[in-house]
Each structure stands twice: as structure tokens, then as C-alpha cells.
Amino acid sequence: MKRTILTAVFYLLLFSCKQPGNDFQASPGTPESLQEESKSEISFGKGRVNEDLVESLYAELLEKTPVLNELETAIENLQAQKQDSLYTFEKFDEKNKSYYNSTKGYIANIKDSLLRMKIKAIIDNSLDSYDLRIATNENLISTLGVKDKALGDLHLVLKLVKTLPMIEKYQAENKPSSKPIENVIRHFDKAIKQADTLAWK
């Protein structure tokens, strides 16, 4: 009896899994990143790792939008220019700071306390003068940092604003029918009813 019940349930479930409508086909014009087996899905062992869909969709958009491509090139160039513009000063500042840090050990080794205090005052004055000398550079670097952050934020916003309509269009045009699920539920109900009937005979 138990084997008969299990066999009946097995065949009913097997039949329900073979119902039509389970194969999903994306509508024409659907971005490649949103199609089945797209490049945005990378096989990884037995599982699958999904890439960042925002980046994938934006990359597809770049291929079709010259003005966005120009902006991306400009942003990349700006980052390179930023590093180049800072390089010389950072090296200069690094050498000066290294020097003043080294003076601390020398001052600490002077045995005469009055002489030690005198040379410390001279070094401190020199350091203060140096800080004033580079104040303009420091302020400009701070401003550059603010600008870089603002551009970075807007770059992220741009990606989201430009890809959101793409995913919403995909949602509107490709939502799968609920009929296959409803059909399987009906078969489950039928299997449950039959199993219940057979169990109590």
C-alpha cells in the first residue's frame, strides 16, 4: 500500500514538472545582460556567480551612447591627471616631513638642555615656516579631494539613473506568466487528495 501511494505521487509530480510554459524567452530588444545565459552570469564550479547588473547594463549603454562614452573617457583622464598633478608635490612634501621627523632624534640626543631647547625652537620655527609655505598647495589638494568626491557621487548616480529605465522596461515586457505555477499547484492539490484518499483506505 505504501509503495502504491508513493508511486502515484511520484508520477503526478513528474507530470506536473513537464507542463508547458517553463521556458522563458526574453522579448526582442532585451539587453544582453538580462537575457538567459547572459555574459553577466559566470559559471563557477557547480554554482553560478552573478556580475554587477548595474555595471553590465551601463556597459551596454556605453556602446550605444557616444556622449556617455566621452564622459567615461574624461573621468578616466581626470583620475590620471589628478595623480600626475599630486605626484611632484607629494614627493616634495614627503622629503620635507622625513627631514623634520629625523630632527627629533637628533634634538633628543643633545645633552645640554639649554642648547637642546635653542635648536628645538629653531627647528620648530622652520617647520612652521614650511607649513605656511605649502598652505596654498594643501588647500588646493583639499579642494581637489572635494571635487573628486562630488564627481564620484554623480558618476554613481548617473549609472543608476541611466540603467533604471532599462530594468523597468525589462520588467514590463518580460514578466513570466503565473499559469505554469498555478498549474503545478493544481497538480499538487490533486496528488495530495489522491495520497490522502489512498492513505486511509
Coordinates of N, CA and C in Angstrom, one line a residue:
M1 N 0.8 -1.2 0.0 CA 0.0 0.0 0.0 C 0.9 1.3 0.0
K2 N 1.9 1.3 0.9 CA 2.8 2.4 1.0 C 3.5 2.7 -0.4
R3 N 3.9 1.6 -1.0 CA 4.6 1.7 -2.3 C 3.7 2.3 -3.4
T4 N 2.4 1.9 -3.3 CA 1.4 2.3 -4.3 C 1.2 3.8 -4.2
I5 N 1.1 4.3 -2.9 CA 0.9 5.7 -2.7 C 2.1 6.5 -3.2
L6 N 3.3 6.1 -2.9 CA 4.5 6.8 -3.3 C 4.6 6.8 -4.8
T7 N 4.3 5.7 -5.4 CA 4.3 5.6 -6.9 C 3.4 6.6 -7.6
A8 N 2.1 6.7 -7.0 CA 1.1 7.6 -7.5 C 1.6 9.0 -7.4
V9 N 2.1 9.4 -6.2 CA 2.5 10.8 -6.0 C 3.7 11.1 -6.9
F10 N 4.6 10.2 -7.1 CA 5.8 10.4 -8.0 C 5.4 10.7 -9.4
Y11 N 4.5 9.9 -9.9 CA 4.0 10.1 -11.3 C 3.3 11.4 -11.5
L12 N 2.5 11.8 -10.5 CA 1.8 13.1 -10.6 C 2.7 14.2 -10.6
L13 N 3.7 14.2 -9.7 CA 4.7 15.3 -9.6 C 5.6 15.3 -10.9
L14 N 5.9 14.1 -11.4 CA 6.7 14.1 -12.6 C 5.9 14.7 -13.8
F15 N 4.6 14.5 -13.8 CA 3.8 15.0 -14.9 C 3.7 16.6 -14.7
S16 N 3.6 17.0 -13.5 CA 3.4 18.5 -13.3 C 4.7 19.2 -13.6
C17 N 5.9 18.6 -13.5 CA 7.1 19.3 -13.9 C 7.3 19.4 -15.4
K18 N 6.6 18.6 -16.1 CA 6.7 18.7 -17.6 C 5.7 19.5 -18.3
Q19 N 5.0 20.4 -17.5 CA 4.0 21.2 -18.1 C 4.6 22.3 -18.9
P20 N 3.9 22.7 -20.0 CA 4.5 23.7 -20.9 C 4.5 25.1 -20.2
G21 N 5.3 26.0 -20.8 CA 5.4 27.3 -20.3 C 6.5 27.6 -19.3
N22 N 7.4 26.6 -19.1 CA 8.5 26.8 -18.2 C 9.7 27.4 -18.9
D23 N 9.8 27.4 -20.2 CA 10.9 28.0 -21.0 C 10.7 29.5 -21.2
F24 N 11.6 30.3 -20.6 CA 11.5 31.7 -20.6 C 12.2 32.3 -21.8
Q25 N 11.6 33.1 -22.6 CA 12.2 33.8 -23.7 C 12.1 35.3 -23.6
A26 N 13.2 36.0 -23.5 CA 13.2 37.4 -23.4 C 12.7 38.1 -24.6
S27 N 12.0 39.2 -24.4 CA 11.4 39.9 -25.6 C 12.5 40.5 -26.4
P28 N 12.2 40.8 -27.7 CA 13.2 41.4 -28.6 C 13.7 42.7 -28.1
G29 N 15.0 43.0 -28.2 CA 15.5 44.3 -27.7 C 15.9 44.2 -26.2
T30 N 15.7 43.1 -25.6 CA 16.2 43.0 -24.2 C 17.7 43.0 -24.1
P31 N 18.2 43.9 -23.2 CA 19.7 44.0 -23.0 C 20.3 42.6 -22.8
E32 N 21.5 42.4 -23.4 CA 22.1 41.1 -23.3 C 22.3 40.6 -21.9
S33 N 22.6 41.6 -21.0 CA 22.8 41.3 -19.6 C 21.6 40.7 -18.9
L34 N 20.4 40.9 -19.5 CA 19.2 40.4 -18.9 C 18.6 39.2 -19.6
Q35 N 19.4 38.7 -20.6 CA 18.9 37.5 -21.3 C 19.4 36.3 -20.5
E36 N 18.7 35.1 -20.8 CA 19.1 33.9 -20.2 C 20.5 33.5 -20.7
E37 N 21.3 32.9 -19.7 CA 22.7 32.5 -20.0 C 23.5 33.7 -20.6
S38 N 23.3 34.9 -20.0 CA 24.0 36.1 -20.4 C 25.4 36.1 -19.9
K39 N 26.2 37.0 -20.5 CA 27.6 37.1 -20.1 C 27.8 37.6 -18.7
S40 N 26.6 38.1 -18.1 CA 26.7 38.6 -16.7 C 26.6 37.5 -15.7
E41 N 26.5 36.2 -16.2 CA 26.5 35.0 -15.4 C 27.7 34.2 -15.7
I42 N 28.5 34.0 -14.7 CA 29.8 33.2 -14.9 C 29.7 31.9 -14.1
S43 N 29.9 30.8 -14.9 CA 29.9 29.5 -14.3 C 31.1 29.4 -13.3
F44 N 30.8 28.9 -12.1 CA 31.8 28.8 -11.1 C 31.5 27.5 -10.3
G45 N 32.3 26.4 -10.8 CA 32.0 25.1 -10.2 C 30.6 24.7 -10.6
K46 N 29.9 24.2 -9.6 CA 28.5 23.8 -9.8 C 27.5 25.0 -9.7
G47 N 28.0 26.0 -9.2 CA 27.1 27.2 -9.0 C 27.3 28.2 -10.0
R48 N 26.8 29.4 -9.8 CA 26.9 30.5 -10.7 C 27.1 31.8 -10.0
V49 N 28.0 32.6 -10.4 CA 28.2 33.9 -9.8 C 27.7 35.0 -10.7
N50 N 26.8 35.9 -10.2 CA 26.3 36.9 -10.9 C 27.2 38.2 -10.9
E51 N 27.4 38.8 -12.0 CA 28.2 40.0 -12.0 C 27.2 41.2 -11.6
D52 N 27.8 42.3 -11.4 CA 27.0 43.5 -11.1 C 26.2 43.9 -12.3
L53 N 24.9 43.8 -12.2 CA 24.0 44.1 -13.3 C 24.0 45.6 -13.6
V54 N 24.1 46.4 -12.6 CA 24.2 47.9 -12.9 C 25.4 48.2 -13.9
E55 N 26.5 47.6 -13.5 CA 27.7 47.8 -14.4 C 27.5 47.2 -15.8
S56 N 26.9 46.0 -15.8 CA 26.8 45.3 -17.1 C 25.8 46.1 -18.0
L57 N 24.7 46.5 -17.4 CA 23.8 47.3 -18.2 C 24.4 48.6 -18.7
Y58 N 25.1 49.3 -17.8 CA 25.7 50.6 -18.1 C 26.8 50.4 -19.2
A59 N 27.5 49.3 -19.2 CA 28.5 49.0 -20.2 C 27.8 48.8 -21.6
E60 N 26.7 48.1 -21.6 CA 25.9 48.0 -22.9 C 25.4 49.4 -23.4
L61 N 25.0 50.2 -22.4 CA 24.5 51.6 -22.8 C 25.7 52.4 -23.3
L62 N 26.9 52.2 -22.8 CA 28.0 53.0 -23.3 C 28.3 52.7 -24.8
E63 N 28.1 51.4 -25.2 CA 28.3 51.0 -26.6 C 27.4 51.8 -27.5
K64 N 26.3 52.2 -27.0 CA 25.3 52.8 -27.9 C 25.1 54.3 -27.7
T65 N 25.9 54.9 -26.7 CA 25.7 56.3 -26.4 C 27.0 57.0 -26.4
P66 N 27.4 57.7 -27.5 CA 28.7 58.4 -27.6 C 28.9 59.4 -26.5
V67 N 27.9 60.2 -26.1 CA 28.1 61.2 -25.1 C 28.5 60.6 -23.8
L68 N 27.9 59.5 -23.4 CA 28.3 58.8 -22.2 C 29.7 58.3 -22.3
N69 N 30.1 57.8 -23.5 CA 31.4 57.3 -23.7 C 32.5 58.4 -23.5
E70 N 32.1 59.5 -24.0 CA 33.0 60.7 -23.9 C 33.2 61.0 -22.4
L71 N 32.1 61.0 -21.7 CA 32.2 61.3 -20.2 C 33.1 60.3 -19.5
E72 N 32.9 59.0 -19.8 CA 33.7 58.0 -19.2 C 35.2 58.2 -19.4
T73 N 35.5 58.5 -20.7 CA 36.9 58.8 -21.1 C 37.4 60.0 -20.3
A74 N 36.6 61.0 -20.2 CA 37.0 62.2 -19.5 C 37.3 62.0 -18.0
I75 N 36.4 61.1 -17.4 CA 36.6 60.8 -16.0 C 37.9 60.0 -15.8
E76 N 38.1 59.0 -16.7 CA 39.4 58.3 -16.6 C 40.6 59.2 -16.7
N77 N 40.5 60.1 -17.7 CA 41.6 61.0 -17.9 C 41.8 61.9 -16.7
L78 N 40.7 62.4 -16.1 CA 40.8 63.2 -14.9 C 41.5 62.5 -13.7
Q79 N 41.2 61.2 -13.6 CA 41.8 60.5 -12.5 C 43.3 60.4 -12.7
A80 N 43.7 60.2 -13.9 CA 45.2 60.1 -14.3 C 45.8 61.5 -14.1
Q81 N 45.1 62.5 -14.5 CA 45.6 63.9 -14.3 C 45.8 64.3 -12.8
K82 N 44.8 63.8 -12.1 CA 44.8 64.1 -10.6 C 46.1 63.5 -10.0
Q83 N 46.4 62.2 -10.3 CA 47.6 61.5 -9.8 C 48.9 62.2 -10.2
D84 N 48.9 62.6 -11.5 CA 50.1 63.3 -12.0 C 50.3 64.7 -11.4
S85 N 49.2 65.4 -11.1 CA 49.3 66.7 -10.5 C 49.7 66.7 -9.1
L86 N 49.4 65.6 -8.4 CA 49.8 65.5 -7.0 C 51.2 64.9 -6.8
Y87 N 51.7 64.1 -7.8 CA 52.9 63.4 -7.6 C 54.1 64.2 -7.2
T88 N 54.4 65.3 -7.9 CA 55.5 66.1 -7.6 C 55.5 66.7 -6.2
F89 N 54.3 67.3 -5.9 CA 54.2 67.9 -4.5 C 54.3 66.8 -3.4
E90 N 53.7 65.7 -3.6 CA 53.7 64.7 -2.6 C 55.1 64.2 -2.3
K91 N 55.9 64.0 -3.4 CA 57.3 63.6 -3.2 C 58.1 64.7 -2.4
F92 N 57.8 66.0 -2.8 CA 58.5 67.1 -2.2 C 58.1 67.2 -0.7
D93 N 56.8 67.0 -0.4 CA 56.3 67.1 1.0 C 56.9 65.9 1.8
E94 N 56.9 64.7 1.2 CA 57.4 63.6 1.8 C 58.9 63.7 2.3
K95 N 59.7 64.3 1.4 CA 61.1 64.6 1.8 C 61.2 65.6 3.0
N96 N 60.4 66.6 2.9 CA 60.5 67.6 4.0 C 60.0 67.1 5.3
K97 N 58.9 66.3 5.3 CA 58.4 65.7 6.5 C 59.4 64.7 7.1
S98 N 60.0 64.0 6.2 CA 61.0 63.0 6.6 C 62.2 63.7 7.3
Y99 N 62.6 64.8 6.8 CA 63.7 65.6 7.4 C 63.3 66.1 8.8
Y100 N 62.1 66.7 8.9 CA 61.7 67.2 10.2 C 61.5 66.1 11.3
N101 N 61.0 64.9 10.8 CA 60.9 63.8 11.7 C 62.2 63.3 12.2
S102 N 63.2 63.4 11.3 CA 64.6 62.9 11.7 C 65.2 63.9 12.7
T103 N 64.8 65.1 12.7 CA 65.5 66.1 13.6 C 65.1 65.8 15.0
K104 N 64.0 65.2 15.3 CA 63.5 64.9 16.6 C 64.5 64.0 17.4
G105 N 65.1 63.0 16.7 CA 66.1 62.1 17.3 C 67.3 62.8 17.6
Y106 N 67.8 63.7 16.6 CA 69.0 64.5 16.8 C 68.8 65.4 18.0
I107 N 67.7 66.1 18.1 CA 67.5 67.0 19.2 C 67.5 66.3 20.6
A108 N 66.9 65.1 20.6 CA 66.8 64.3 21.8 C 68.2 63.9 22.3
N109 N 69.1 63.8 21.4 CA 70.5 63.3 21.8 C 71.4 64.4 22.2
I110 N 70.9 65.7 22.2 CA 71.8 66.8 22.6 C 71.7 66.8 24.2
K111 N 72.9 66.8 24.8 CA 72.9 66.6 26.3 C 72.7 68.0 27.0
D112 N 73.2 69.0 26.4 CA 73.0 70.4 27.0 C 71.5 70.8 26.8
S113 N 70.8 71.0 28.0 CA 69.4 71.3 27.9 C 69.1 72.6 27.3
L114 N 69.9 73.6 27.6 CA 69.7 75.0 27.0 C 69.9 74.9 25.5
L115 N 71.0 74.3 25.1 CA 71.3 74.2 23.7 C 70.2 73.4 22.9
R116 N 69.7 72.3 23.7 CA 68.7 71.5 23.1 C 67.4 72.3 22.8
M117 N 67.0 73.1 23.8 CA 65.8 74.0 23.7 C 66.0 75.0 22.6
K118 N 67.2 75.5 22.5 CA 67.5 76.6 21.5 C 67.4 76.0 20.0
I119 N 68.0 74.8 19.8 CA 67.9 74.3 18.5 C 66.5 73.8 18.2
K120 N 65.8 73.3 19.2 CA 64.4 72.8 19.0 C 63.5 74.0 18.6
A121 N 63.7 75.2 19.2 CA 63.0 76.4 18.8 C 63.3 76.7 17.3
I122 N 64.5 76.6 16.9 CA 64.9 77.0 15.5 C 64.2 76.0 14.6
I123 N 64.3 74.7 14.9 CA 63.6 73.7 14.0 C 62.1 73.9 14.0
D124 N 61.5 74.2 15.1 CA 60.1 74.4 15.2 C 59.7 75.6 14.3
N125 N 60.5 76.7 14.4 CA 60.2 77.8 13.6 C 60.3 77.5 12.1
S126 N 61.3 76.7 11.7 CA 61.5 76.3 10.3 C 60.3 75.5 9.9
L127 N 59.8 74.6 10.7 CA 58.6 73.8 10.4 C 57.4 74.6 10.2
D128 N 57.2 75.6 11.1 CA 56.1 76.5 11.0 C 56.1 77.3 9.6
S129 N 57.3 77.7 9.3 CA 57.5 78.4 8.0 C 57.2 77.5 6.8
Y130 N 57.6 76.3 6.9 CA 57.3 75.3 5.9 C 55.8 75.1 5.7
D131 N 55.1 74.9 6.8 CA 53.7 74.7 6.8 C 53.0 75.9 6.1
L132 N 53.5 77.2 6.4 CA 52.9 78.3 5.8 C 53.2 78.3 4.3
R133 N 54.4 77.9 3.9 CA 54.8 77.9 2.6 C 54.0 76.9 1.7
I134 N 53.5 75.8 2.3 CA 52.8 74.9 1.5 C 51.3 75.0 1.7
A135 N 50.8 76.0 2.5 CA 49.4 76.1 2.8 C 48.5 76.2 1.5
T136 N 49.0 76.9 0.5 CA 48.2 77.0 -0.7 C 48.1 75.7 -1.4
N137 N 49.2 74.9 -1.4 CA 49.1 73.6 -2.0 C 48.1 72.7 -1.3
E138 N 48.2 72.7 0.1 CA 47.3 71.9 0.9 C 45.9 72.3 0.7
N139 N 45.6 73.5 0.6 CA 44.2 74.0 0.3 C 43.7 73.5 -1.0
L140 N 44.6 73.6 -2.0 CA 44.2 73.1 -3.4 C 44.0 71.6 -3.4
I141 N 44.8 70.9 -2.7 CA 44.6 69.4 -2.6 C 43.3 69.1 -1.9
S142 N 43.0 69.8 -0.9 CA 41.7 69.6 -0.2 C 40.5 69.9 -1.1
T143 N 40.6 71.0 -1.9 CA 39.6 71.3 -2.9 C 39.5 70.2 -3.9
L144 N 40.6 69.7 -4.4 CA 40.6 68.6 -5.4 C 39.9 67.4 -4.8
G145 N 40.2 67.1 -3.6 CA 39.5 66.0 -2.9 C 38.0 66.1 -2.9
V146 N 37.5 67.3 -2.6 CA 36.1 67.6 -2.6 C 35.5 67.4 -4.0
K147 N 36.2 67.9 -5.0 CA 35.7 67.8 -6.4 C 35.7 66.4 -6.8
D148 N 36.7 65.6 -6.4 CA 36.8 64.2 -6.8 C 35.6 63.4 -6.2
K149 N 35.3 63.7 -4.9 CA 34.2 63.0 -4.2 C 32.9 63.4 -4.9
A150 N 32.7 64.6 -5.2 CA 31.4 65.1 -5.9 C 31.3 64.4 -7.2
L151 N 32.3 64.3 -8.0 CA 32.3 63.7 -9.3 C 32.0 62.2 -9.2
G152 N 32.6 61.6 -8.2 CA 32.4 60.1 -7.9 C 31.0 59.8 -7.6
D153 N 30.4 60.7 -6.7 CA 29.0 60.5 -6.3 C 28.0 60.6 -7.5
L154 N 28.3 61.7 -8.3 CA 27.4 61.9 -9.5 C 27.6 60.8 -10.6
H155 N 28.8 60.2 -10.6 CA 29.1 59.1 -11.5 C 28.2 57.9 -11.2
L156 N 28.1 57.6 -9.9 CA 27.3 56.5 -9.4 C 25.8 56.8 -9.7
V157 N 25.4 58.1 -9.4 CA 24.0 58.4 -9.7 C 23.7 58.3 -11.1
L158 N 24.6 58.7 -12.0 CA 24.4 58.6 -13.4 C 24.2 57.2 -13.9
K159 N 25.0 56.2 -13.3 CA 24.8 54.8 -13.7 C 23.4 54.3 -13.3
L160 N 23.0 54.7 -12.1 CA 21.7 54.3 -11.6 C 20.5 54.9 -12.4
V161 N 20.6 56.2 -12.7 CA 19.6 56.8 -13.4 C 19.4 56.3 -14.8
K162 N 20.6 56.0 -15.4 CA 20.5 55.5 -16.8 C 20.1 54.1 -17.0
T163 N 20.4 53.2 -15.9 CA 20.1 51.8 -16.1 C 18.7 51.5 -15.5
L164 N 18.2 52.3 -14.6 CA 16.9 52.1 -14.0 C 15.8 51.9 -15.1
P165 N 15.7 52.8 -16.1 CA 14.7 52.6 -17.2 C 14.9 51.2 -17.9
M166 N 16.1 50.8 -18.0 CA 16.4 49.5 -18.7 C 15.8 48.3 -18.0
I167 N 16.0 48.3 -16.6 CA 15.4 47.2 -15.9 C 13.9 47.3 -15.7
E168 N 13.4 48.5 -15.7 CA 11.9 48.7 -15.6 C 11.3 48.2 -16.9
K169 N 11.9 48.5 -18.0 CA 11.4 48.1 -19.3 C 11.4 46.6 -19.4
Y170 N 12.5 46.0 -18.9 CA 12.6 44.5 -18.9 C 11.5 43.9 -18.0
Q171 N 11.2 44.5 -16.9 CA 10.1 44.1 -16.0 C 8.8 44.1 -16.7
A172 N 8.5 45.2 -17.4 CA 7.2 45.4 -18.1 C 7.0 44.4 -19.2
E173 N 8.1 44.1 -20.0 CA 8.0 43.3 -21.2 C 8.3 41.8 -21.0
N174 N 8.8 41.4 -19.9 CA 9.3 40.1 -19.7 C 8.8 39.3 -18.5
K175 N 7.8 39.9 -17.8 CA 7.3 39.2 -16.6 C 6.7 37.9 -17.0
P176 N 7.2 36.8 -16.4 CA 6.7 35.5 -16.8 C 5.2 35.3 -16.4
S177 N 4.5 34.5 -17.1 CA 3.1 34.1 -16.8 C 3.1 33.3 -15.5
S178 N 2.0 33.5 -14.7 CA 1.9 32.8 -13.5 C 1.2 31.4 -13.7
K179 N 0.7 31.2 -14.9 CA 0.0 30.0 -15.2 C 0.8 28.7 -15.0
P180 N 2.1 28.6 -15.3 CA 2.8 27.4 -15.0 C 2.8 27.0 -13.5
I181 N 3.0 28.0 -12.7 CA 3.0 27.8 -11.2 C 1.6 27.4 -10.8
E182 N 0.5 28.1 -11.3 CA -0.8 27.8 -10.9 C -1.2 26.3 -11.3
N183 N -0.7 25.9 -12.5 CA -0.9 24.6 -13.0 C -0.3 23.5 -12.1
V184 N 1.0 23.8 -11.7 CA 1.7 22.9 -10.8 C 1.0 22.8 -9.4
I185 N 0.5 23.9 -8.9 CA -0.3 23.9 -7.7 C -1.5 23.0 -7.8
R186 N -2.2 23.1 -8.9 CA -3.4 22.2 -9.1 C -3.0 20.7 -9.1
H187 N -1.8 20.4 -9.7 CA -1.4 19.0 -9.7 C -1.0 18.6 -8.3
F188 N -0.4 19.5 -7.5 CA -0.1 19.2 -6.1 C -1.3 18.9 -5.3
D189 N -2.3 19.7 -5.5 CA -3.6 19.5 -4.9 C -4.2 18.2 -5.2
K190 N -4.1 17.8 -6.5 CA -4.6 16.5 -6.9 C -3.8 15.4 -6.3
A191 N -2.5 15.5 -6.2 CA -1.6 14.5 -5.7 C -1.9 14.4 -4.2
I192 N -2.1 15.5 -3.5 CA -2.4 15.5 -2.1 C -3.7 14.8 -1.8
K193 N -4.7 15.1 -2.6 CA -6.0 14.5 -2.4 C -5.9 13.0 -2.6
Q194 N -5.2 12.6 -3.7 CA -5.1 11.1 -4.0 C -4.3 10.4 -2.9
A195 N -3.2 11.0 -2.5 CA -2.4 10.4 -1.4 C -3.2 10.3 -0.1
D196 N -4.0 11.3 0.2 CA -4.9 11.3 1.4 C -5.9 10.2 1.3
T197 N -6.5 10.0 0.1 CA -7.5 9.0 -0.1 C -6.9 7.6 0.0
L198 N -5.7 7.4 -0.6 CA -5.1 6.1 -0.6 C -4.6 5.8 0.8
A199 N -4.2 6.8 1.6 CA -3.6 6.5 2.9 C -4.6 6.0 3.9
W200 N -5.9 6.4 3.7 CA -6.9 6.0 4.7 C -7.8 4.9 4.2
K201 N -7.5 4.2 3.0 CA -8.3 3.1 2.5 C -8.0 1.9 3.4

